[in-house]
Coordinates of C-alpha atoms in Angstrom, one line a residue:
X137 CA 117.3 70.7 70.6
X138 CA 115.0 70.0 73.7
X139 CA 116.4 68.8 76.4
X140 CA 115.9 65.1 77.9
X141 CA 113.7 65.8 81.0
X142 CA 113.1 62.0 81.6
X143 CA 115.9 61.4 83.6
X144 CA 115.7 60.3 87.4
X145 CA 115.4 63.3 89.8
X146 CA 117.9 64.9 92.3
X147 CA 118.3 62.3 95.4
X148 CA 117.4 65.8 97.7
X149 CA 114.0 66.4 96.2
X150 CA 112.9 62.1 96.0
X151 CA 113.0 61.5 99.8
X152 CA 109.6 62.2 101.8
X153 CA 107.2 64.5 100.7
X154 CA 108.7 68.4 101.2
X155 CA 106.4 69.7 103.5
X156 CA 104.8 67.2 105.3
X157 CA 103.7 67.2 108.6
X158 CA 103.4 65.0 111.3
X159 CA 99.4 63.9 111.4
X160 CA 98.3 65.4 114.6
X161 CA 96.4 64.2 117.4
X162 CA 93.0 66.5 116.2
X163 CA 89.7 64.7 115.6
X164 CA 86.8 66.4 114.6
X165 CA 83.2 65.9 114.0
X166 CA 81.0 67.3 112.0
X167 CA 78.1 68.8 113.4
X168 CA 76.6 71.0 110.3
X169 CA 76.4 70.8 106.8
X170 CA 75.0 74.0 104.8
X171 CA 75.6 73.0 101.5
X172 CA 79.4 72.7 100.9
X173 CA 80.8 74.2 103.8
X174 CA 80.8 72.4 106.8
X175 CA 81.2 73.2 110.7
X176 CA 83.3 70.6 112.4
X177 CA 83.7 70.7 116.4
X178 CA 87.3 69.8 117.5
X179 CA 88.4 67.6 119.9
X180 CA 92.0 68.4 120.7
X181 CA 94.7 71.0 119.4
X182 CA 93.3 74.0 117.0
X183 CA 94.4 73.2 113.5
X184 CA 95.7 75.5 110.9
X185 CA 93.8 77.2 108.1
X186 CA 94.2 75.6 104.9
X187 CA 95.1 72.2 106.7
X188 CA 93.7 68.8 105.5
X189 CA 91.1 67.1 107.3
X190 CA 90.1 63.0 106.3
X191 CA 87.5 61.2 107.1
X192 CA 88.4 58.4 109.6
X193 CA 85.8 56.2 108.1
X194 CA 86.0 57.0 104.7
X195 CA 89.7 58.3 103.8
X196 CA 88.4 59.3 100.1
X197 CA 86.4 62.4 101.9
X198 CA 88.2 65.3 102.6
X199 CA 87.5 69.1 103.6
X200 CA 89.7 72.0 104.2
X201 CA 89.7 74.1 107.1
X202 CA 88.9 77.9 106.1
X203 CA 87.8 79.8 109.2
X204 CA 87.2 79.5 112.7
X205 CA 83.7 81.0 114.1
X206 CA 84.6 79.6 118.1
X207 CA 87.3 78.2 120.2
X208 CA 86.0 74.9 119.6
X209 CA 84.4 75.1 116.1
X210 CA 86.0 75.1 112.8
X211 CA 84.7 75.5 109.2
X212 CA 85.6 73.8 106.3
X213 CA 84.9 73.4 102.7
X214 CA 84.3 70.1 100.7
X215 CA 86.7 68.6 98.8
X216 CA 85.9 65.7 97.3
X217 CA 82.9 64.8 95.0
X218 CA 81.8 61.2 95.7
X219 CA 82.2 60.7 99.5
X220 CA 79.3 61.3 101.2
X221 CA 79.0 64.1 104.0
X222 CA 77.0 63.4 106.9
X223 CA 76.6 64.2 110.3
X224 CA 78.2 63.1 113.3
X225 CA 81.0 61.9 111.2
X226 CA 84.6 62.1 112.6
X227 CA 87.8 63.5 110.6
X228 CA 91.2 63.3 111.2
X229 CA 93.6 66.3 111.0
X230 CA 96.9 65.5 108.5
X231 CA 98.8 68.7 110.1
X232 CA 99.7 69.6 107.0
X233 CA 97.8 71.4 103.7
X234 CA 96.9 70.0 100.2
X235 CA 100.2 68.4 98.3
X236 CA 100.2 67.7 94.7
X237 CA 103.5 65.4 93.1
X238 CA 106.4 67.6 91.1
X239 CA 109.0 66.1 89.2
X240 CA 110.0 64.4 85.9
X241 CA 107.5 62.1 86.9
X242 CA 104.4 64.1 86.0
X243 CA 105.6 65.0 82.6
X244 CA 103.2 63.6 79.6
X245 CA 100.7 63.1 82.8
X246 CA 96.7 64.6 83.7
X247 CA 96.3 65.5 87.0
X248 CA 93.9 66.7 89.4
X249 CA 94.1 69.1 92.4
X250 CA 94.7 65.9 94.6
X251 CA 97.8 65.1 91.9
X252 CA 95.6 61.8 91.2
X253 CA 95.7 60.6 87.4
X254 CA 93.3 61.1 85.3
X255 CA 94.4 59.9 81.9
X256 CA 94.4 55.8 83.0
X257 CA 98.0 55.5 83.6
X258 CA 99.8 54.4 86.9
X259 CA 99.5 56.5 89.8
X260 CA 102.2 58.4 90.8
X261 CA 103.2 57.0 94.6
X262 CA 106.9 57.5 93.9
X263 CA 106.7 61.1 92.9
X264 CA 108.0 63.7 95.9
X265 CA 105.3 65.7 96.8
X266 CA 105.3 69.2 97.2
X267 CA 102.5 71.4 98.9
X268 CA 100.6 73.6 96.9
X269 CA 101.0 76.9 99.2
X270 CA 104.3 78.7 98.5
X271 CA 105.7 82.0 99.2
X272 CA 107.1 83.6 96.2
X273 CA 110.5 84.7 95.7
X274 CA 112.1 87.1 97.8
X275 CA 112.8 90.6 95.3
X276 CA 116.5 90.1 95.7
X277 CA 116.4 86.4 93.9
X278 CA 114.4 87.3 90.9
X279 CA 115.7 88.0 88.0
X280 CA 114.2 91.0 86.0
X281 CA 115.9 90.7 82.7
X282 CA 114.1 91.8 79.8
X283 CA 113.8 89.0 76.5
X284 CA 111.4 88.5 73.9
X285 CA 109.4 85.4 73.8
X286 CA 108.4 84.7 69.9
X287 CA 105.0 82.7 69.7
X288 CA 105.1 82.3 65.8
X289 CA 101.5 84.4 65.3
X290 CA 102.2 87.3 63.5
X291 CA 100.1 90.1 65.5
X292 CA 101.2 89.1 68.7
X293 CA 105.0 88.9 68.0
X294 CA 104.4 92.4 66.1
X295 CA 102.2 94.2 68.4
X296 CA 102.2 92.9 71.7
X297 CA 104.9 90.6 72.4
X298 CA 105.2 88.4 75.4
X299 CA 108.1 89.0 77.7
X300 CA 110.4 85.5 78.5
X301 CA 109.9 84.9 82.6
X302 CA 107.0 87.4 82.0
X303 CA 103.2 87.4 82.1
X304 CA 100.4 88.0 79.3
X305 CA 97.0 87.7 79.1
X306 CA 94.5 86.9 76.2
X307 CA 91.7 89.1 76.8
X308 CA 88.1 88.2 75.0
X309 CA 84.9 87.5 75.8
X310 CA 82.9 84.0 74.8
X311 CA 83.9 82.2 71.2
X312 CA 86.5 84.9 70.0
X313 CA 89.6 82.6 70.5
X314 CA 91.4 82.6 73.9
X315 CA 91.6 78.3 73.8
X316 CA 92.6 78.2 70.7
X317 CA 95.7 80.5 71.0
X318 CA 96.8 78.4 74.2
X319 CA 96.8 75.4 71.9
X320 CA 98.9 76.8 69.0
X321 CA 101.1 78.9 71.2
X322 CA 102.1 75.1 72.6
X323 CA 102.0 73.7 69.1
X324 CA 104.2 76.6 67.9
X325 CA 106.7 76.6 71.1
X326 CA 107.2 72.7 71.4
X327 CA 110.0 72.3 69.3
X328 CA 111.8 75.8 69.9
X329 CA 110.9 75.6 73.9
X330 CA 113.8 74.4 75.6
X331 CA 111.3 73.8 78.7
X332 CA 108.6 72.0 80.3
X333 CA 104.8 73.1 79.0
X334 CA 101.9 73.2 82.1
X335 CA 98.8 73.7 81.2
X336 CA 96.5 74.4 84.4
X337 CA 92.8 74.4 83.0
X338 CA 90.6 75.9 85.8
X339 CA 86.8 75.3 85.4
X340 CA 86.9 73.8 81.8
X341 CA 84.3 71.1 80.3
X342 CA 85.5 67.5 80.4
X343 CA 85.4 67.6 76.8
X344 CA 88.0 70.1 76.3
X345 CA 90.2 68.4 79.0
X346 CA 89.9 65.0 76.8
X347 CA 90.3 66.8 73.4
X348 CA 93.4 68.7 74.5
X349 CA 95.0 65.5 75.9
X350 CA 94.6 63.9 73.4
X351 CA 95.6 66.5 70.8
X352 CA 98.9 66.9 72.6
X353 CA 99.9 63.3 71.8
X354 CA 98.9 63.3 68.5
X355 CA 100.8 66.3 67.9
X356 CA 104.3 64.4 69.6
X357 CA 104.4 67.1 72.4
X358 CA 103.1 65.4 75.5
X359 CA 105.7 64.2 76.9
X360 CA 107.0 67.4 78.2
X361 CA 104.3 68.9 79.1
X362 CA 101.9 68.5 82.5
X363 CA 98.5 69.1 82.7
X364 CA 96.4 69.8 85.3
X365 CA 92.9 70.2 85.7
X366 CA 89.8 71.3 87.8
X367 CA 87.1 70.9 86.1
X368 CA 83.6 72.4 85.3
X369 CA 81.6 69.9 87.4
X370 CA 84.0 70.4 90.7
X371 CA 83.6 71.8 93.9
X372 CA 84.1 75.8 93.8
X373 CA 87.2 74.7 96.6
X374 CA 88.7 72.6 94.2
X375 CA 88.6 74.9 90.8
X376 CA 89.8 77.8 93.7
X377 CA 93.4 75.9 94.4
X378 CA 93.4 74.1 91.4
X379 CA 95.6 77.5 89.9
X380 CA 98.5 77.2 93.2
X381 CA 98.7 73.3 92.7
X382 CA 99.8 73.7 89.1
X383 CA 102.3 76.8 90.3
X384 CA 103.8 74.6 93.0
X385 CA 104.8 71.8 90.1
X386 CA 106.3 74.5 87.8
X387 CA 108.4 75.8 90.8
X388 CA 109.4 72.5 91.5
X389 CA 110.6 72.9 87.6
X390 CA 111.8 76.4 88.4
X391 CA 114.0 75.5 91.3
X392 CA 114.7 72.2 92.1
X393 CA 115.3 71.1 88.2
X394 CA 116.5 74.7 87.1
X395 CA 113.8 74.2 84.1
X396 CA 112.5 77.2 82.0
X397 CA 108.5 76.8 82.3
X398 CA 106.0 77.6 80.2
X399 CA 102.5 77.9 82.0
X400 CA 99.8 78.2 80.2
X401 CA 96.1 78.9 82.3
X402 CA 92.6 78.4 80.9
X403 CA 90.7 80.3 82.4
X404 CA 91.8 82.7 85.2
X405 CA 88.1 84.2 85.3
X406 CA 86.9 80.8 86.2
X407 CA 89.9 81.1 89.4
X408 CA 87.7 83.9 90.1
X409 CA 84.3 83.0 89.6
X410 CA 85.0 80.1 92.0
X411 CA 86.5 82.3 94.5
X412 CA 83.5 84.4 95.0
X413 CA 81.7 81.0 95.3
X414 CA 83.6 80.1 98.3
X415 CA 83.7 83.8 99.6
X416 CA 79.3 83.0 99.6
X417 CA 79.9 79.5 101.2
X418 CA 81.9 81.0 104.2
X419 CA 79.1 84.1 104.5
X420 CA 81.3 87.1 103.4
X421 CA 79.5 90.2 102.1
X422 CA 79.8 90.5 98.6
X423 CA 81.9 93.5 97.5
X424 CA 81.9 95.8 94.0
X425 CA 79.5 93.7 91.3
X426 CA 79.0 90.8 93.8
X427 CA 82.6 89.6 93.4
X428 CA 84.3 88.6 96.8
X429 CA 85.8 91.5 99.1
X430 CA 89.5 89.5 99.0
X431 CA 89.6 89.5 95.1
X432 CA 92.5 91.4 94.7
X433 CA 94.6 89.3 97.4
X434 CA 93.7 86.0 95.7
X435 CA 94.9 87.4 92.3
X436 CA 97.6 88.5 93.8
X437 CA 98.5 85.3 95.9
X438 CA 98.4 83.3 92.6
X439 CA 100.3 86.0 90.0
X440 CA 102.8 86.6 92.2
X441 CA 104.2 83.4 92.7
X442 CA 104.7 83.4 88.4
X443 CA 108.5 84.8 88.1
X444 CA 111.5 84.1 87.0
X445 CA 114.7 83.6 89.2
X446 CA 118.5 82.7 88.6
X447 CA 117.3 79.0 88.4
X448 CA 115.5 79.1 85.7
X449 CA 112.8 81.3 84.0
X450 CA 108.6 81.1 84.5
X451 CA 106.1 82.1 81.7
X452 CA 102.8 82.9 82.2
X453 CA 99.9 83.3 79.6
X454 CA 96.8 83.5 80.7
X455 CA 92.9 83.3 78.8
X456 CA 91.0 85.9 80.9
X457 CA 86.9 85.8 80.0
X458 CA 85.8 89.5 79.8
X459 CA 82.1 89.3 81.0
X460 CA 79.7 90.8 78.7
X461 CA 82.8 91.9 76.8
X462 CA 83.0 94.7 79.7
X463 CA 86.9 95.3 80.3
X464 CA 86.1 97.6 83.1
X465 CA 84.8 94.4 85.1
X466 CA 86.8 94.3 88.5
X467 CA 88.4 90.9 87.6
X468 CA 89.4 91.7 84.2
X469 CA 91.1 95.1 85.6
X470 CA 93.1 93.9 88.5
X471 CA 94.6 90.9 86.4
X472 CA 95.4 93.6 84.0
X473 CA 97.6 95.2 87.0
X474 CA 99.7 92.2 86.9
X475 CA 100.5 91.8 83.4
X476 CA 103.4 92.9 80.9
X477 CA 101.5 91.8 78.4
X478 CA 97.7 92.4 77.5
X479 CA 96.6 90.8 74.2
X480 CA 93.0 92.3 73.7
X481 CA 90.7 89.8 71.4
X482 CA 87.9 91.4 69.3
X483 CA 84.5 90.6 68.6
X484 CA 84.3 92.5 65.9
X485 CA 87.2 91.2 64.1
X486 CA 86.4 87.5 64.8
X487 CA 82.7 88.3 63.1
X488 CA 85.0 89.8 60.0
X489 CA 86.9 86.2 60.2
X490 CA 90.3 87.9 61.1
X491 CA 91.5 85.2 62.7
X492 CA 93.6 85.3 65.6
X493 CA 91.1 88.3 66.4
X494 CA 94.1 90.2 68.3
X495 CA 92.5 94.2 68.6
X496 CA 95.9 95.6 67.1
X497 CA 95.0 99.1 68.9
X498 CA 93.6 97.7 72.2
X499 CA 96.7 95.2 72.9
X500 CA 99.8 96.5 74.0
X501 CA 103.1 95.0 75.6
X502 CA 105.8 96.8 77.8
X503 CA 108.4 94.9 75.9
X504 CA 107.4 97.0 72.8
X505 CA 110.4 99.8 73.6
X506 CA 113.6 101.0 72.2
X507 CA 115.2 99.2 75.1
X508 CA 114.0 95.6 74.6
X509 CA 112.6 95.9 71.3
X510 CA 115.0 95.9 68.4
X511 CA 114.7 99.8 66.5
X512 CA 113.5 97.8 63.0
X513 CA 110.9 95.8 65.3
X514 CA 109.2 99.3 67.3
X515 CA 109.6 101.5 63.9
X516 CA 107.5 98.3 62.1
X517 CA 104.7 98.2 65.3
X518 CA 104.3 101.8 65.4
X519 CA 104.0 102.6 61.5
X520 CA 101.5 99.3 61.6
X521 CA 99.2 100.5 64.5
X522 CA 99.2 104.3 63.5
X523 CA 98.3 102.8 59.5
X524 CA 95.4 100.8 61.1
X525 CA 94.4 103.7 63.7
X526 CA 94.2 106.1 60.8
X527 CA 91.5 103.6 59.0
X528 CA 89.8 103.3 61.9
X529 CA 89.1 107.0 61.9
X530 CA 87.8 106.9 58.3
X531 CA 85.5 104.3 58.5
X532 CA 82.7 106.4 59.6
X533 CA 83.4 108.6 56.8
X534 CA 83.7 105.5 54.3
X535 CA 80.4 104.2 54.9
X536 CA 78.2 107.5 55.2
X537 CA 80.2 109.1 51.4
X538 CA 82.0 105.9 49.7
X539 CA 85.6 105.3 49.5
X540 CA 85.3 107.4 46.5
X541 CA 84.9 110.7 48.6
X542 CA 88.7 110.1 50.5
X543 CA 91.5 112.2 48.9
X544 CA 94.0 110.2 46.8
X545 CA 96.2 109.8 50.3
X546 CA 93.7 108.3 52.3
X547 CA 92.7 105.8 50.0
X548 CA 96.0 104.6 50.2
X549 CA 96.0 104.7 53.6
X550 CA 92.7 102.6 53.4
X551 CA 94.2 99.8 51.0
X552 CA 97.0 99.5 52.5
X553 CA 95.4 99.1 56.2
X554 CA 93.4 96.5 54.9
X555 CA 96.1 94.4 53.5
X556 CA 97.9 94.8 56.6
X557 CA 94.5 93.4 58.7
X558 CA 94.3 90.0 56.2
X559 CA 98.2 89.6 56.8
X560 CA 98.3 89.6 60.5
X561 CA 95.5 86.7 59.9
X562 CA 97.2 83.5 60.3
X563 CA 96.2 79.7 59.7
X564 CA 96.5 77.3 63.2
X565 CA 97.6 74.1 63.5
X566 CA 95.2 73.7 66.5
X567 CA 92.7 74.3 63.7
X568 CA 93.7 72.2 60.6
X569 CA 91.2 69.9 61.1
X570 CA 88.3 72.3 60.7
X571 CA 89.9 74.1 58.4
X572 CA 92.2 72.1 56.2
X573 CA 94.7 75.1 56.0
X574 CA 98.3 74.0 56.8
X575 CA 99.0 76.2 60.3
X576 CA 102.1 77.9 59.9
X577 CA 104.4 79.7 62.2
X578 CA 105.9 82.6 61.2
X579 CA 109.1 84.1 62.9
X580 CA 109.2 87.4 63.7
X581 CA 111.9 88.7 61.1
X582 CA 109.6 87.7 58.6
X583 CA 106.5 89.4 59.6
X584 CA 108.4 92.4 60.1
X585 CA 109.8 92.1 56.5
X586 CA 105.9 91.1 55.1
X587 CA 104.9 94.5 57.1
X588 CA 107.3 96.8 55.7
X589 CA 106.7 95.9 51.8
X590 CA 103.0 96.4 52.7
X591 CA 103.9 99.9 54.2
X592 CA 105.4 101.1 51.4
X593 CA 102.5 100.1 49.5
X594 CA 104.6 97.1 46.9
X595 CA 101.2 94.9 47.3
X596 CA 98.5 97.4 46.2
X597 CA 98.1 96.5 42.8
X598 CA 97.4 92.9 44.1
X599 CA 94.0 91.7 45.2
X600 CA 93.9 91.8 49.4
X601 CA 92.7 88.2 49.4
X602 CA 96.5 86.9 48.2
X603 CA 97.1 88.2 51.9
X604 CA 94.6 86.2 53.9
X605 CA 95.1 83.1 56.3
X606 CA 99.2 83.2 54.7
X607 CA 102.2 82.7 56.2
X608 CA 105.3 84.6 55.7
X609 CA 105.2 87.5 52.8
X610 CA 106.7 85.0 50.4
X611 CA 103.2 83.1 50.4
X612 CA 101.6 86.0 49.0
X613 CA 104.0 86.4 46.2
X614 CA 104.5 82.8 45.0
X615 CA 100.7 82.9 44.7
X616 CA 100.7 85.7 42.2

């Protein structure tokens, strides 16, 4: 049963905004503008980096400061889309950094990196605000235990599964399938979650923003789940902190509300891209493949802030574009470092229609052991992938002689490989509507049941189609 999170929040956390500074006494004014970033000569005490400056004539336009070149002379980056930027024009310093509003408030809300709405509903004045620049967790207040997270898609929960207060990411490159697992693994985990859902969408289309909005309340899940967007057409400073704004409202969760979170990020290549953008705007020499030389720190800032402590338990999974399906690209391999769970999409599958297109040999998990796996679930994985690994090898031999040329054994091996392949396909609910397949979530004792019975070969005699886009096992044999 999911718990009521519409109830009023803790008197400690709905006073002023946690935080917030004093504004200080610094004016500036701006006396160059190169594109985004903009030089601003101070008049009074040195700001912070990272603090807020607003315009005194036009509150709506606001720039962060990033670096300072002199003693008097501070740079910042652009905000805001609509105010104009022009010279000579005085700021005001806030004394404190961006804030975004946490709390019960902003459940079944869309926000953006200033925690304005963007769905038509009320603002959210009353909420407490929190900033969006945390320090994670000291070691000794995490908690480390190990636990299985079940999604409901069969090769994931088989081969790679996703560790509860862990972090996994859905590697792929264009159109194989990384938006539409977000959307089912929320489907799937709305009515067994006993959590909040935060989806942080960093550089996506409008479109996709309104589409997933609006497929959230038609599918009775919004209300406990945030969403928080920056978008396509935004500045490269806003789609850069977009990622820590939505972290700072799921450790509000975390802490304060002692709420397990799911966080779900599309896409944390686009975190990236837009932090090499900024890296240009502030002149810093390009490192390895023109990405920014601080890449690995800005990962790092943002991925280490997803854990779970005695309060309550943090989830990440995370779509990561592969450029040029290259997964020896420096973004795709540090993000990789973070993980304990890599879930590795293939083009090749998705042009066979094996659909989720989950690489079965190229995904992995650290949960897969003895230790935190049960022994039925690793014995299951490990027959499955060395079934499939032993096709693979054949294939070449298959298409230069003919299956006819395999000894009696290998062909066995091949037909029962490719019943295991059409199995671990799966029909979406995020996809009914294209489809007209009723999605279906499977739990894992049952794909580990439908797995074994393949293994030892019970399905052969049955045409490998009975196994495609099913369900449980019991699909396939009520259909025969």
């Amino acid at each position: 049963m999911t718990t009521d999170l519409r109830q009023s929040d803790p008197p400690a956390t709905a006073g002023a905004p946690e935080g917030a500074g004093a504004p200080t006494d610094t004016v500036a004014r701006i006396v160059r503008i190169s594109g985004q970033m903009i030089e601003l000569r101070l008049e009074g005490p040195a700001p912070r980096a990272q603090e807020l400056f607003v315009g005194l004539d036009d509150p709506e336009l606001r720039i962060e400061i990033a670096s300072f070149p002199a003693e008097d002379l501070a740079r910042g980056l652009v905000l805001s889309a609509g105010a104009p930027v022009r010279l000579g024009a005085r700021l005001r310093g806030t004394g404190q950094g961006l804030q975004v509003p946490v709390g019960r408030d902003t459940l079944g809300r869309m926000l953006d990196l200033f925690g304005t709405a963007i769905d038509g509903g009320a603002p959210l004045d009353a909420a407490p605000r929190r900033s969006i620049f945390n320090a994670p967790p000291a070691l000794k207040h995490r908690r480390t235990q190990s636990e299985i997270f079940e999604t409901g898609i069969k090769a994931i929960d088989l081969l790679c599964p996703i560790e509860r207060g862990g972090k996994a990411g859905l590697f792929g490159g264009a159109g194989v399938g990384k938006t539409v697992l977000i959307a089912e693994m929320i489907y799937n985990m709305s009515g067994a979650y006993d959590g909040v859902s935060l989806f942080c969408g960093i550089g996506e289309r409008s479109r996709e923003a309104e589409e997933f909005h609006r497929e959230m309340a038609e599918a009775g899940v919004l209300d406990n789940t945030v969403m928080v967007f920056g978008q396509m057409n935004e500045r490269p400073a806003v789609r850069f902190r977009v990622g820590h704004a939505a972290m700072s409202i799921a450790e509000h969760f975390r802490d304060e509300l002692n709420t397990d979170v799911l966080v779900l990020i599309d896409n944390i290549y686009r975190f990236v891209q837009a932090g090499a953008e900024v890296s240009g705007l502030l002149g810093q020499l390009p490192s390895r493949v023109g990405y920014q030389p601080s890449l690995g720190t800005e990962i790092a800032e943002l991925e280490e802030r997803i854990c779970s402590t005695a309060s309550g338990a943090l989830t990440s999974i995370q779509a990561v574009y592969v450029p040029a399906d290259d997964f020896t690209d420096p973004a795709a391999t540090h993000v990789f470092g973070h993980l304990s769970s890599s879930i590795v999409l293939s083009r090749k599958r998705a042009a066979q229609g094996l659909y989720p297109a989950v690489d079965p040999l190229e995904s992995a998990s650290k949960m897969l052991t003895p230790t935190t796996a049960s022994a039925r679930h690793v014995k299951v994985a490990r027959a499955v992938r060395r079934t499939l690994a032993e096709y693979e090898s054949l294939k070449d031999v298959i298409a230069m002689l003919g299956l006819e040329q395999l000894s009696v054994e290998d062909r066995r091996t091949v037909a029962i490989a490719r019943r295991l392949e059409r199995f671990l396909t799966q029909p979406f609910r995020a996809t009914e509507r294209f489809t007209t397949a009723k999605g279906r979530r499977v739990p894992l004792n049952q794909t580990l049941e439908g797995c074994e019975q393949i293994l030892s070969g019970a399905f052969n005699d049955r045409p490998e189609r009975a196994l495609f886009m099913i369900g449980s096992i019991t699909d396939a044999e009520a259909a025969t």
